[in-house]
XYZ file of C-alpha atoms in Angstrom:
292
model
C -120.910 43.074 -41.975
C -118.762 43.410 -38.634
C -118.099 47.597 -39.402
C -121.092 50.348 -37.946
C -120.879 51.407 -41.944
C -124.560 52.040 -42.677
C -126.347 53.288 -45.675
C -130.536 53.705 -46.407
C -132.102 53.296 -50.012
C -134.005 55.805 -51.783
C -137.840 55.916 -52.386
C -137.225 53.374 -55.233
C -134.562 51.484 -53.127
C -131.541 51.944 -54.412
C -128.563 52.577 -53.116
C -124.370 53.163 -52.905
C -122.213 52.227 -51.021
C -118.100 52.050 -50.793
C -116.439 48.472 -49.604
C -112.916 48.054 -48.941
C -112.991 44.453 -51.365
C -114.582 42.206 -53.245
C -114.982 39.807 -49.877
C -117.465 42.606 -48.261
C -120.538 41.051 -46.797
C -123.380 42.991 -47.114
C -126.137 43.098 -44.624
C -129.748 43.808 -45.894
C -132.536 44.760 -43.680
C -136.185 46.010 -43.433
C -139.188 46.325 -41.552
C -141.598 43.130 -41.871
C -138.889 41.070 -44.049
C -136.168 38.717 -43.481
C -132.787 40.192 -43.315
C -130.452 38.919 -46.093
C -126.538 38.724 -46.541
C -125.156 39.121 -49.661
C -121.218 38.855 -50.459
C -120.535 41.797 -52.658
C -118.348 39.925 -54.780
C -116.537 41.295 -58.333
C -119.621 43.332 -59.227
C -120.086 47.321 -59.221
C -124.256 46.640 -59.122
C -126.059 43.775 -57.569
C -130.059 43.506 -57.599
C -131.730 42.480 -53.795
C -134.381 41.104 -52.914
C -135.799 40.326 -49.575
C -139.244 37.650 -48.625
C -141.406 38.915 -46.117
C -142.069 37.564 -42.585
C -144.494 35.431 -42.443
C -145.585 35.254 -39.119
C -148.074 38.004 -38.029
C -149.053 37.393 -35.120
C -147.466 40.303 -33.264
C -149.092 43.037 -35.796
C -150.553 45.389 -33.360
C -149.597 48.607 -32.050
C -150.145 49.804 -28.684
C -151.820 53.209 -28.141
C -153.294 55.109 -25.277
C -156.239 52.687 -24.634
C -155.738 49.477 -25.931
C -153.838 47.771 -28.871
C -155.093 48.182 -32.478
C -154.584 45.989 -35.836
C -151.885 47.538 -37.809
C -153.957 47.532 -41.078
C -156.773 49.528 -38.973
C -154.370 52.439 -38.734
C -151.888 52.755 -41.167
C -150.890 55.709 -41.420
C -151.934 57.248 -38.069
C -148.998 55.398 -35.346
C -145.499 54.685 -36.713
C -143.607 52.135 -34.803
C -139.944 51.900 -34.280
C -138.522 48.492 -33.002
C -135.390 50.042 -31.289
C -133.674 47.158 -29.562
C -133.189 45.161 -32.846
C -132.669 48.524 -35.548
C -130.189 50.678 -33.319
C -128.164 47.383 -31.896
C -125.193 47.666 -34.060
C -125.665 51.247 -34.586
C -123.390 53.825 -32.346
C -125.416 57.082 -31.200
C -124.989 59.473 -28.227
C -128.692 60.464 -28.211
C -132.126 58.819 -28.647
C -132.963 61.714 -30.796
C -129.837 61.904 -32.818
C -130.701 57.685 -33.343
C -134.384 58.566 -34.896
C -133.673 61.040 -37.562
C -135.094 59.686 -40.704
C -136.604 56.303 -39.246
C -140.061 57.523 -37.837
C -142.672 58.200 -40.962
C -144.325 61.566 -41.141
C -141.664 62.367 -37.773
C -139.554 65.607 -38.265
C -136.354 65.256 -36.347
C -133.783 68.196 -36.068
C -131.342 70.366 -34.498
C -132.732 73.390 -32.958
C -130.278 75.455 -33.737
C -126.531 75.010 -35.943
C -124.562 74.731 -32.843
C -122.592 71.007 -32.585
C -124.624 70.831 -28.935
C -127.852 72.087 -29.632
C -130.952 69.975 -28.540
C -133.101 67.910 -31.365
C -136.585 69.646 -31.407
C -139.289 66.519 -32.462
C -142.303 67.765 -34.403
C -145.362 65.693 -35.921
C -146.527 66.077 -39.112
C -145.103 69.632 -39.962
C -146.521 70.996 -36.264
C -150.189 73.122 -35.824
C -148.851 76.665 -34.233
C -146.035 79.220 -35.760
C -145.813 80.887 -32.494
C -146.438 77.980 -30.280
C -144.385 75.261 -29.138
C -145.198 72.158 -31.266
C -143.512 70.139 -29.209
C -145.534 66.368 -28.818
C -146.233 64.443 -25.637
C -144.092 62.223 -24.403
C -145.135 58.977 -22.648
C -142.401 56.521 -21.119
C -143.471 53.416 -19.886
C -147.265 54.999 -18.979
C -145.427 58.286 -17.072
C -145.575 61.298 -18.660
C -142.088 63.269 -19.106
C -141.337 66.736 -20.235
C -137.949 66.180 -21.132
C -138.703 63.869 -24.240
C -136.182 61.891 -25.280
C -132.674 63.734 -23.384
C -132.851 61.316 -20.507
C -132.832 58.100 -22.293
C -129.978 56.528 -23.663
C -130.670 54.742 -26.722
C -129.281 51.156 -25.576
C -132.274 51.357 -22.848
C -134.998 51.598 -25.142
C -136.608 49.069 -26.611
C -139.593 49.965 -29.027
C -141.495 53.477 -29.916
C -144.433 54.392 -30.999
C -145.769 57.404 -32.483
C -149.219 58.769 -32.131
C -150.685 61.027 -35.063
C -154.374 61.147 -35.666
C -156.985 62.288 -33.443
C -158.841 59.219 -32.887
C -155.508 57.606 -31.536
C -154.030 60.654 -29.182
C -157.987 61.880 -28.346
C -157.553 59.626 -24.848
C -154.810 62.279 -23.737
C -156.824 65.318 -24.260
C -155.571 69.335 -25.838
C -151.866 67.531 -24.675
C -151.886 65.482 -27.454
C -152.640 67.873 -30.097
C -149.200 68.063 -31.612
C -148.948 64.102 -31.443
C -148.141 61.567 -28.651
C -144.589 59.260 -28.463
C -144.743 56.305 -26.479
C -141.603 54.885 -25.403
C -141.499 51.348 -23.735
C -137.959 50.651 -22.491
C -136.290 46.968 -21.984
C -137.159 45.330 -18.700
C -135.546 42.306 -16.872
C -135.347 38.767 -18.910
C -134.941 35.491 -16.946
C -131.825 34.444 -16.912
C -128.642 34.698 -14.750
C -127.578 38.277 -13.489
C -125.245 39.800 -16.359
C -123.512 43.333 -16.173
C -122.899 44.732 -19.606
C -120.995 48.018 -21.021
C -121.545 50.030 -23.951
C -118.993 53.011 -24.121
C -119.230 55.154 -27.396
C -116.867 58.087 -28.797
C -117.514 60.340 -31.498
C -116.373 63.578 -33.311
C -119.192 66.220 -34.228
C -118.163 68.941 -36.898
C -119.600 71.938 -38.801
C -120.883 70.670 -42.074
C -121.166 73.886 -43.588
C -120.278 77.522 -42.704
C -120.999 81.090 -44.126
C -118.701 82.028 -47.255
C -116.414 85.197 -46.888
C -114.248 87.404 -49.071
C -110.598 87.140 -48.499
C -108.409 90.229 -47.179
C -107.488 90.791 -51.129
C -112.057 90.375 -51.908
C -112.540 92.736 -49.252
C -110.264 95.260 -50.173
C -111.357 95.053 -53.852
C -114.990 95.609 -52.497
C -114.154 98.674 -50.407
C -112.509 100.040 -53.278
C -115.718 99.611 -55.728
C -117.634 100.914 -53.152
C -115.676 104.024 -52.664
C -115.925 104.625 -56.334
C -119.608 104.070 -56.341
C -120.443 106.431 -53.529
C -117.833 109.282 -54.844
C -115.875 109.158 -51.756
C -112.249 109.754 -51.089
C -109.966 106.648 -51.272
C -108.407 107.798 -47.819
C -111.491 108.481 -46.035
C -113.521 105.123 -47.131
C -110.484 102.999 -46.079
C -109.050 102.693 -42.596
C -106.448 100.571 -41.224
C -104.245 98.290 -42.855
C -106.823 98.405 -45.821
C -105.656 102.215 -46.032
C -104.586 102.354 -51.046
C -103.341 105.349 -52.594
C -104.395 103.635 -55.839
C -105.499 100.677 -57.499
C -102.062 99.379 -58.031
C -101.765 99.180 -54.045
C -104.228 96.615 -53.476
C -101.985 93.920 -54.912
C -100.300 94.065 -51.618
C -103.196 92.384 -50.091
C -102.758 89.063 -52.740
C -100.375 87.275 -49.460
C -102.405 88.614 -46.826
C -103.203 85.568 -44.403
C -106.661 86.054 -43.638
C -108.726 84.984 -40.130
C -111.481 82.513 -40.462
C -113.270 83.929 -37.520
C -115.982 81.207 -38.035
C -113.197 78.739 -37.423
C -111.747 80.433 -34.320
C -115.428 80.789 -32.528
C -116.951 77.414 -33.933
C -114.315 75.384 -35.672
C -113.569 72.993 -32.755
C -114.816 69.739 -33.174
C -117.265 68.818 -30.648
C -116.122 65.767 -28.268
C -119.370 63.194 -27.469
C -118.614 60.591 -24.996
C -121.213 58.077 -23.613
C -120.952 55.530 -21.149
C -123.759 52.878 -20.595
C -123.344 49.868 -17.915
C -126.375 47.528 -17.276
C -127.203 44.654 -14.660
C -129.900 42.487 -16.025
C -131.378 38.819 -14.474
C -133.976 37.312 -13.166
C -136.551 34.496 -12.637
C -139.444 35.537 -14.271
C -140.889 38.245 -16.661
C -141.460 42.006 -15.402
C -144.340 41.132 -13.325
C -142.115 38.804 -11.082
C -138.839 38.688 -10.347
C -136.779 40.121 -13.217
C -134.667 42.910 -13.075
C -132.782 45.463 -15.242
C -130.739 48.560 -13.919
C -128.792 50.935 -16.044
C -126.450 53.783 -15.876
């Protein structure tokens, strides 16, 4: 409570996580139940356990022509209740907020670059050659640029279409699944202007493994033995042994982590979100929001 540390359970809900002290508030939250605080208190394991919302009332799911009963299609639309799950949480992108939140949802980088676009697929996707990108629908327009031009404090719920019966109102566009996005709209209230600014670090997780100068020269030696070549024709440069003996020379050899010189720096994310909200009335009157 009062950090952005955040953790998920496991299938069986469990989980770890590491507090500074034994006065550590922990918040405990899910879908459909009542969110709990626990103080962590002298004890490495604690057992949770939350009650379920009683009130039902709002157990529908919009799709693309009408509103269904959630129990009629479990399953086929997976809702995400954005403004209350992603209010305490910092992210610089929609899709970067979604990844491992939306059921049967694959969300990814397209590539390993630190700035490469999140690619959104459906159930696994229908086509190896074809894009199985879905449709995206924000508030009843359809976009082509998904999720990029929303900022995740404007949204405020999602829903994700993946059966036939639900997506069949939006034709062969639908096919690879359909996300509705429904962002927040003016409240009553007097006009307030608020600011969201977020800074973050991205870095390589992982990169390729490589021999050092004293691996490589050790390998171009074996090889040179193994292909019955001459020592001074195989080896060029400063890797250039008269015998075996010689490559010790290359034990202090400071090598160059090319992967570090092309892709090592971290990647700099800075967003900046600044809202006017007020009103007299709901959306249909006049309320209004405007964001930036």
């Amino acid at each position: 409570k009062g950090t952005t540390k955040i953790v998920t359970t496991d299938a069986n809900g469990k989980f770890s996580i590491t507090v500074p002290g034994n006065t550590t508030v922990l918040v405990v939250s899910y879908i459909g139940f009542i969110t709990r605080e626990v103080s962590v208190g002298t004890s490495n394991q604690i057992s949770i356990s939350l009650k379920p919302v009683s009130n039902t009332m709002d157990e529908v799911t919009i799709i693309g022509y009408g509103t269904q009963s959630k129990k009629d299609n479990t399953g086929a639309v997976t809702s995400f209740d954005a403004e209350k799950q992603l209010k305490d949480i910092p992210n610089n992108s929609a899709e970067q907020a979604l990844v491992g939140r939306l059921a049967g949802v694959q969300i990814g980088a397209s590539e390993g670059s630190l700035d490469a676009d999140y690619r959104i697929v459906i159930r696994g996707g229908g086509s190896i050659t074809q894009d199985n990108s879905p449709l995206y629908i924000i508030d009843g327009i359809q976009v082509e640029d998904g999720l990029k031009s929303l900022s995740p404090q404007d949204i405020e719920r999602i829903d994700v279409l993946k059966d036939a019966s639900s997506t069949a109102i939006y034709g062969s566009r639908g096919a690879n699944g359909v996300v509705l996005i429904t962002t927040k709209s003016g409240k009553a209230g007097t006009t307030t202007v608020s600011y969201n600014g977020i800074f973050g670090i991205n870095k390589l997780n992982s990169t390729l493994p490589v021999m050092t100068p004293y691996e490589f020269v050790v390998y171009q030696w074996e090889r040179t033995r193994i292909e019955g070549a001459t020592n001074q024709a195989s080896f060029s440069g400063i890797y250039k042994v008269n015998t075996f003996a010689d490559i010790d020379r290359f034990y202090n050899v400071n090598p160059v982590n090319w992967q570090e010189e092309v892709m090592g720096n971290d990647a700099q994310m800075l967003t900046n979100n600044v809202s006017i909200n007020g009103g007299k009335g709901d959306r249909t009157s006049s309320s209004y929001k405007a964001a930036l």
